[in-house]
Amino acid sequence: MPEIDENGLKKQIASGELGGLFVVAGQEKYMVKRLARQLMKRAAGEAFPEFNDQAFTDESALDSIGDAAQALPFFSDRKCVSVADFDVETKNSQDLDKLYELWELSPESTTLVFWYPTLDFDAKRSAKWRKFLKQAQEQGTVVFCEHRSQQELLRFLAREVEKAGCVLSRPSGLKLLEYAGQDLTALRNELEKLCSYALGQGETEITGQMIEELVAKSMETTVFLMAKALVGGEYETAYSLLDALFYQREEPIAIVGALGASYLDMYRVRAALESGQTYEAAAQYGDYKGKDFRLRNAQRNGRGVSQQVLRESLHLLLDADLALKGSRLDQRIILDELVAKLLLAARRERV
């Protein structure tokens, strides 16, 4: 069977056509968990769940999974055997051959669900994962839950606040996405907090001021603000944000990685603009689905910054990354030096 989307799986769950194998994976873990659990609950039914709803993990023995799959349901027409975060990279070829044989020989009364609530994988870079997905498509159904686009996320936010009896304007929604990121679980948690606060104040509208005061900025947002300060030559702001990141105990390598992503956004947008295109054209060079605001921000923050400075800054970030991974110097000293060099590069441009 070909790969289907989330709506296709929802239709199958509703129809009860749940025989065979299902693989549910993707970047959007909230939807992976939600759809997989709905699938498992419907496939197992309500009769004798201790026999007809058997759950395994990556650490479980394949023989145990196979025995459960081969066993007939207990006083029911169907049973479900699920495996969470099965990592093919850690399995040898014999184990994988055994797995694919299990898929082929499982009785029609068993619904097999391989789902990925935490593990991510890139099939383009792994022959094992490519074969796993190819075999899964031949034997059953594969569903990928990917990140939503910005418009889809805004609609999601609007539906969630409406359920709680609140209102969220588009500008406030955009600010929430910028601060909290695009993970649906994190967004739902922030919305629950914001709605509770607004209703507690006798209000129904979630304002930008509420978001500013109540929503904790993600590490990526803080680093973005630091990149903005760096290209703008704002010395005190850049170092205070770096202090905040260390106070939050963020990993220095992750800080440099996120800072590099912000500079790369600016570089891509600058290249698009200098070639006569709009900033949106930079989206073709990276994964910006649901993160369109990054390119708009990059256009605004990188205004007046040349490609030469951005290239130099990216080299400085690479040097810092290598130093963090291979030097015995204190990591804070490496980050302080990086900030100083990036500020100096931006200052030379302004001079």
Short mmCIF file of C-alpha atoms in Angstrom, two decimals:
data_model
loop_
_atom_site.label_atom_id
_atom_site.label_comp_id
_atom_site.label_asym_id
_atom_site.label_seq_id
_atom_site.Cartn_x
_atom_site.Cartn_y
_atom_site.Cartn_z
CA MET A 1 0.00 0.00 0.00
CA PRO A 2 1.25 3.55 -0.65
CA GLU A 3 2.05 6.02 2.08
CA ILE A 4 -1.05 7.84 3.32
CA ASP A 5 -1.51 11.11 5.20
CA GLU A 6 -3.03 11.75 8.62
CA ASN A 7 -6.52 12.22 7.22
CA GLY A 8 -6.26 8.89 5.44
CA LEU A 9 -5.39 7.15 8.71
CA LYS A 10 -8.24 8.93 10.51
CA LYS A 11 -10.66 7.57 7.90
CA GLN A 12 -9.30 4.05 8.32
CA ILE A 13 -9.66 4.27 12.10
CA ALA A 14 -13.22 5.53 11.76
CA SER A 15 -14.11 2.78 9.28
CA GLY A 16 -12.57 0.02 11.38
CA GLU A 17 -10.37 -1.20 8.48
CA LEU A 18 -7.45 -1.94 10.75
CA GLY A 19 -5.98 -5.23 9.68
CA GLY A 20 -2.28 -5.74 8.99
CA LEU A 21 0.69 -3.49 9.65
CA PHE A 22 0.84 0.24 10.44
CA VAL A 23 3.91 2.44 10.83
CA VAL A 24 3.18 5.84 12.37
CA ALA A 25 6.13 8.25 12.47
CA GLY A 26 7.13 11.84 11.78
CA GLN A 27 8.37 15.09 13.28
CA GLU A 28 5.06 16.14 14.83
CA LYS A 29 5.12 13.89 17.89
CA TYR A 30 1.81 15.16 19.26
CA MET A 31 -0.01 13.80 16.21
CA VAL A 32 2.09 10.62 16.14
CA LYS A 33 1.01 9.87 19.72
CA ARG A 34 -2.59 10.90 19.18
CA LEU A 35 -3.18 8.90 15.98
CA ALA A 36 -1.24 5.84 17.12
CA ARG A 37 -3.17 5.66 20.38
CA GLN A 38 -6.49 6.02 18.59
CA LEU A 39 -5.42 3.28 16.20
CA MET A 40 -4.30 0.94 18.98
CA LYS A 41 -7.42 1.52 21.06
CA ARG A 42 -9.73 0.83 18.11
CA ALA A 43 -7.74 -2.20 16.94
CA ALA A 44 -7.56 -3.82 20.39
CA GLY A 45 -11.21 -3.28 21.22
CA GLU A 46 -12.55 -3.29 24.76
CA ALA A 47 -12.62 -7.02 25.47
CA PHE A 48 -9.79 -8.36 27.65
CA PRO A 49 -7.21 -5.61 26.98
CA GLU A 50 -4.58 -7.50 29.00
CA PHE A 51 -4.60 -10.13 26.22
CA ASN A 52 -5.67 -8.16 23.15
CA ASP A 53 -3.64 -4.96 23.65
CA GLN A 54 0.02 -5.92 24.00
CA ALA A 55 2.64 -3.16 24.03
CA PHE A 56 6.38 -3.54 23.44
CA THR A 57 9.38 -1.22 23.14
CA ASP A 58 12.71 -1.15 21.31
CA GLU A 59 14.25 -3.19 24.14
CA SER A 60 11.74 -6.03 23.76
CA ALA A 61 12.91 -9.31 22.25
CA LEU A 62 11.74 -9.91 18.69
CA ASP A 63 10.72 -13.44 19.65
CA SER A 64 8.34 -12.02 22.27
CA ILE A 65 6.85 -9.61 19.75
CA GLY A 66 6.49 -12.44 17.23
CA ASP A 67 4.79 -14.73 19.74
CA ALA A 68 2.29 -12.00 20.64
CA ALA A 69 1.57 -11.28 16.99
CA GLN A 70 1.01 -14.94 16.14
CA ALA A 71 -1.33 -15.55 19.08
CA LEU A 72 -5.03 -15.39 18.33
CA PRO A 73 -7.18 -12.70 20.00
CA PHE A 74 -8.87 -13.69 23.26
CA PHE A 75 -12.67 -13.78 22.88
CA SER A 76 -12.49 -11.06 20.23
CA ASP A 77 -12.21 -10.69 16.46
CA ARG A 78 -9.02 -8.66 16.64
CA LYS A 79 -6.01 -7.84 18.77
CA CYS A 80 -3.30 -5.17 18.66
CA VAL A 81 0.45 -5.60 19.10
CA SER A 82 2.33 -2.29 19.27
CA VAL A 83 6.05 -1.51 19.31
CA ALA A 84 7.28 1.95 20.32
CA ASP A 85 10.45 3.52 18.90
CA PHE A 86 11.80 0.39 17.20
CA ASP A 87 15.27 1.52 16.06
CA VAL A 88 16.41 -0.38 12.99
CA GLU A 89 19.91 1.15 13.19
CA THR A 90 20.62 -0.86 16.34
CA LYS A 91 19.46 -4.17 14.83
CA ASN A 92 21.54 -6.61 12.81
CA SER A 93 20.46 -8.01 9.46
CA GLN A 94 19.28 -11.30 10.98
CA ASP A 95 16.94 -9.48 13.37
CA LEU A 96 15.56 -7.33 10.59
CA ASP A 97 14.98 -10.32 8.33
CA LYS A 98 13.11 -11.94 11.22
CA LEU A 99 11.03 -8.77 11.60
CA TYR A 100 10.07 -8.65 7.93
CA GLU A 101 9.12 -12.33 8.03
CA LEU A 102 6.97 -11.59 11.07
CA TRP A 103 5.16 -8.86 9.15
CA GLU A 104 4.47 -11.23 6.29
CA LEU A 105 3.25 -14.15 8.41
CA SER A 106 1.16 -12.33 11.04
CA PRO A 107 -2.50 -13.44 10.99
CA GLU A 108 -5.17 -11.06 9.72
CA SER A 109 -6.66 -10.91 13.20
CA THR A 110 -3.55 -9.06 14.48
CA THR A 111 -3.00 -5.34 13.95
CA LEU A 112 0.71 -4.54 14.20
CA VAL A 113 1.55 -0.91 15.05
CA PHE A 114 5.13 0.37 14.92
CA TRP A 115 4.98 3.93 16.22
CA TYR A 116 7.59 6.58 17.00
CA PRO A 117 6.57 8.86 19.91
CA THR A 118 10.14 10.07 20.55
CA LEU A 119 12.54 8.63 17.97
CA ASP A 120 13.26 10.53 14.74
CA PHE A 121 15.01 9.04 11.74
CA ASP A 122 16.13 10.15 8.29
CA ALA A 123 15.48 7.46 5.70
CA LYS A 124 17.37 9.43 3.05
CA ARG A 125 20.61 8.86 4.95
CA SER A 126 20.11 5.28 6.05
CA ALA A 127 19.79 2.17 3.91
CA LYS A 128 18.30 0.27 6.86
CA TRP A 129 15.49 2.79 7.32
CA ARG A 130 14.80 2.91 3.57
CA LYS A 131 14.41 -0.86 3.48
CA PHE A 132 12.27 -0.78 6.64
CA LEU A 133 9.85 1.73 5.07
CA LYS A 134 9.82 -0.08 1.73
CA GLN A 135 8.93 -3.37 3.43
CA ALA A 136 6.32 -1.60 5.55
CA GLN A 137 4.65 -0.09 2.49
CA GLU A 138 4.57 -3.50 0.79
CA GLN A 139 3.05 -5.19 3.84
CA GLY A 140 0.85 -2.44 5.25
CA THR A 141 0.36 1.29 5.76
CA VAL A 142 2.91 4.04 6.47
CA VAL A 143 1.85 7.40 7.90
CA PHE A 144 4.14 10.40 8.43
CA CYS A 145 2.97 13.23 10.71
CA GLU A 146 4.97 16.27 9.62
CA HIS A 147 5.19 19.77 11.06
CA ARG A 148 2.30 22.05 10.16
CA SER A 149 2.65 25.10 7.98
CA GLN A 150 2.23 28.48 9.62
CA GLN A 151 -1.37 28.76 8.39
CA GLU A 152 -2.20 25.29 9.70
CA LEU A 153 -0.68 26.16 13.07
CA LEU A 154 -2.69 29.39 13.27
CA ARG A 155 -5.89 27.47 12.53
CA PHE A 156 -4.94 24.94 15.23
CA LEU A 157 -4.44 27.74 17.75
CA ALA A 158 -7.76 29.34 16.81
CA ARG A 159 -9.64 26.05 17.28
CA GLU A 160 -8.01 25.36 20.64
CA VAL A 161 -8.72 28.81 22.12
CA GLU A 162 -12.29 28.70 20.82
CA LYS A 163 -12.85 25.45 22.71
CA ALA A 164 -11.74 27.23 25.88
CA GLY A 165 -14.01 30.21 25.23
CA CYS A 166 -11.22 32.62 24.28
CA VAL A 167 -10.11 34.61 21.23
CA LEU A 168 -6.65 34.85 19.68
CA SER A 169 -5.89 37.43 16.98
CA ARG A 170 -3.57 36.61 14.10
CA PRO A 171 -0.76 38.94 15.32
CA SER A 172 -0.94 37.39 18.79
CA GLY A 173 -0.94 33.93 17.25
CA LEU A 174 2.18 34.76 15.25
CA LYS A 175 3.91 36.02 18.39
CA LEU A 176 3.01 32.82 20.23
CA LEU A 177 4.46 30.71 17.40
CA GLU A 178 7.63 32.78 17.43
CA TYR A 179 8.10 32.40 21.18
CA ALA A 180 6.89 28.85 21.81
CA GLY A 181 7.86 27.19 18.54
CA GLN A 182 5.79 24.83 16.42
CA ASP A 183 5.50 21.74 18.60
CA LEU A 184 1.78 21.11 19.11
CA THR A 185 2.20 19.74 22.62
CA ALA A 186 4.11 22.83 23.74
CA LEU A 187 1.59 25.12 22.04
CA ARG A 188 -1.37 23.41 23.72
CA ASN A 189 0.32 23.76 27.10
CA GLU A 190 0.94 27.48 26.51
CA LEU A 191 -2.63 28.01 25.31
CA GLU A 192 -4.04 26.30 28.39
CA LYS A 193 -1.98 28.63 30.59
CA LEU A 194 -2.95 31.73 28.59
CA CYS A 195 -6.66 30.89 28.51
CA SER A 196 -6.72 30.22 32.25
CA TYR A 197 -5.04 33.55 32.90
CA ALA A 198 -7.31 35.52 30.55
CA LEU A 199 -10.51 34.01 31.92
CA GLY A 200 -9.25 34.55 35.44
CA GLN A 201 -8.91 38.25 34.61
CA GLY A 202 -12.45 38.33 33.27
CA GLU A 203 -11.18 38.62 29.69
CA THR A 204 -11.70 36.44 26.64
CA GLU A 205 -9.00 37.82 24.34
CA ILE A 206 -5.44 36.57 24.65
CA THR A 207 -3.39 39.68 24.02
CA GLY A 208 0.17 40.13 22.84
CA GLN A 209 1.03 41.55 26.25
CA MET A 210 -0.16 38.36 27.94
CA ILE A 211 2.01 36.31 25.59
CA GLU A 212 4.98 38.59 26.27
CA GLU A 213 4.60 38.18 30.03
CA LEU A 214 3.52 34.55 30.36
CA VAL A 215 5.11 32.55 27.53
CA ALA A 216 8.65 31.41 28.16
CA LYS A 217 10.83 32.03 25.14
CA SER A 218 12.31 28.88 23.67
CA MET A 219 16.07 28.53 23.41
CA GLU A 220 15.78 29.14 19.66
CA THR A 221 13.88 32.40 20.27
CA THR A 222 16.47 33.64 22.75
CA VAL A 223 19.28 32.81 20.34
CA PHE A 224 17.39 34.57 17.54
CA LEU A 225 17.19 37.70 19.69
CA MET A 226 20.91 37.37 20.36
CA ALA A 227 21.64 37.12 16.62
CA LYS A 228 19.57 40.25 16.10
CA ALA A 229 21.62 42.05 18.76
CA LEU A 230 24.90 40.82 17.28
CA VAL A 231 24.29 42.06 13.73
CA GLY A 232 22.95 45.30 15.22
CA GLY A 233 26.06 45.82 17.31
CA GLU A 234 24.12 45.75 20.60
CA TYR A 235 26.93 44.67 22.92
CA GLU A 236 25.09 44.66 26.25
CA THR A 237 21.99 42.94 24.89
CA ALA A 238 24.01 40.17 23.23
CA TYR A 239 25.94 39.33 26.40
CA SER A 240 22.87 39.55 28.65
CA LEU A 241 21.07 37.05 26.41
CA LEU A 242 24.12 34.78 26.51
CA ASP A 243 24.00 35.04 30.32
CA ALA A 244 20.33 34.03 30.22
CA LEU A 245 21.11 30.96 28.11
CA PHE A 246 23.82 29.82 30.52
CA TYR A 247 21.49 30.49 33.45
CA GLN A 248 18.93 28.18 31.79
CA ARG A 249 21.73 25.60 31.46
CA GLU A 250 21.45 25.35 27.70
CA GLU A 251 24.19 23.29 26.08
CA PRO A 252 26.88 25.55 24.49
CA ILE A 253 27.00 23.35 21.37
CA ALA A 254 23.21 23.73 21.00
CA ILE A 255 23.54 27.51 21.42
CA VAL A 256 26.14 27.71 18.64
CA GLY A 257 24.01 25.44 16.44
CA ALA A 258 20.91 27.61 16.88
CA LEU A 259 22.96 30.77 16.37
CA GLY A 260 24.37 29.27 13.18
CA ALA A 261 20.82 28.55 11.98
CA SER A 262 19.86 32.22 12.48
CA TYR A 263 22.90 33.43 10.54
CA LEU A 264 22.25 30.85 7.82
CA ASP A 265 18.67 32.16 7.52
CA MET A 266 20.03 35.67 6.99
CA TYR A 267 22.59 34.43 4.46
CA ARG A 268 19.97 32.57 2.44
CA VAL A 269 17.60 35.54 2.45
CA ARG A 270 20.43 37.92 1.46
CA ALA A 271 21.38 35.63 -1.43
CA ALA A 272 17.74 35.47 -2.61
CA LEU A 273 17.32 39.25 -2.46
CA GLU A 274 20.60 39.94 -4.27
CA SER A 275 19.55 37.57 -7.05
CA GLY A 276 16.37 39.60 -7.61
CA GLN A 277 13.99 37.26 -5.78
CA THR A 278 11.84 37.79 -2.68
CA TYR A 279 12.82 36.51 0.75
CA GLU A 280 10.36 33.60 0.39
CA ALA A 281 12.60 32.09 -2.30
CA ALA A 282 15.10 31.16 0.43
CA ALA A 283 12.63 28.51 1.65
CA GLN A 284 13.76 26.16 -1.12
CA TYR A 285 17.15 25.78 0.59
CA GLY A 286 15.91 24.47 3.94
CA ASP A 287 13.02 23.04 5.94
CA TYR A 288 10.90 26.10 6.70
CA LYS A 289 7.48 24.47 6.81
CA GLY A 290 5.66 26.02 9.76
CA LYS A 291 8.66 28.32 10.31
CA ASP A 292 8.00 30.94 7.64
CA PHE A 293 8.48 33.67 10.25
CA ARG A 294 12.19 32.82 10.39
CA LEU A 295 12.68 34.09 6.87
CA ARG A 296 10.72 37.26 7.54
CA ASN A 297 12.77 37.86 10.65
CA ALA A 298 15.97 37.13 8.74
CA GLN A 299 15.02 39.71 6.13
CA ARG A 300 14.38 42.31 8.81
CA ASN A 301 17.41 41.54 10.96
CA GLY A 302 19.85 41.10 8.10
CA ARG A 303 18.93 44.34 6.39
CA GLY A 304 22.15 46.22 5.70
CA VAL A 305 24.38 43.23 6.50
CA SER A 306 26.49 42.09 3.55
CA GLN A 307 27.03 38.53 2.41
CA GLN A 308 30.72 38.95 3.20
CA VAL A 309 29.98 39.65 6.87
CA LEU A 310 27.50 36.78 7.02
CA ARG A 311 30.04 34.41 5.46
CA GLU A 312 32.71 35.54 7.92
CA SER A 313 30.25 35.06 10.79
CA LEU A 314 29.41 31.55 9.66
CA HIS A 315 33.13 30.69 9.60
CA LEU A 316 33.46 32.06 13.15
CA LEU A 317 30.53 29.90 14.25
CA LEU A 318 32.11 26.83 12.66
CA ASP A 319 35.40 27.54 14.46
CA ALA A 320 33.53 27.89 17.77
CA ASP A 321 31.67 24.62 17.17
CA LEU A 322 34.95 22.78 16.51
CA ALA A 323 36.53 24.40 19.58
CA LEU A 324 33.65 23.29 21.80
CA LYS A 325 34.00 19.73 20.53
CA GLY A 326 37.79 19.50 20.63
CA SER A 327 39.24 22.10 22.99
CA ARG A 328 39.87 21.92 26.72
CA LEU A 329 39.12 25.62 27.12
CA ASP A 330 36.21 26.61 29.33
CA GLN A 331 33.08 26.58 27.17
CA ARG A 332 31.91 29.95 28.50
CA ILE A 333 35.22 31.51 27.40
CA ILE A 334 34.71 30.09 23.89
CA LEU A 335 31.19 31.55 23.71
CA ASP A 336 32.31 34.93 25.09
CA GLU A 337 35.07 35.08 22.49
CA LEU A 338 32.62 34.10 19.73
CA VAL A 339 30.22 36.91 20.68
CA ALA A 340 33.09 39.41 20.67
CA LYS A 341 34.26 38.32 17.21
CA LEU A 342 30.72 38.42 15.77
CA LEU A 343 30.20 41.91 17.18
CA LEU A 344 33.53 43.01 15.69
CA ALA A 345 32.59 41.61 12.26
CA ALA A 346 29.29 43.51 12.32
CA ARG A 347 31.05 46.67 13.56
CA ARG A 348 33.55 46.62 10.65
CA GLU A 349 30.60 46.49 8.27
CA ARG A 350 29.00 49.56 9.82
CA VAL A 351 32.29 51.46 9.81
#
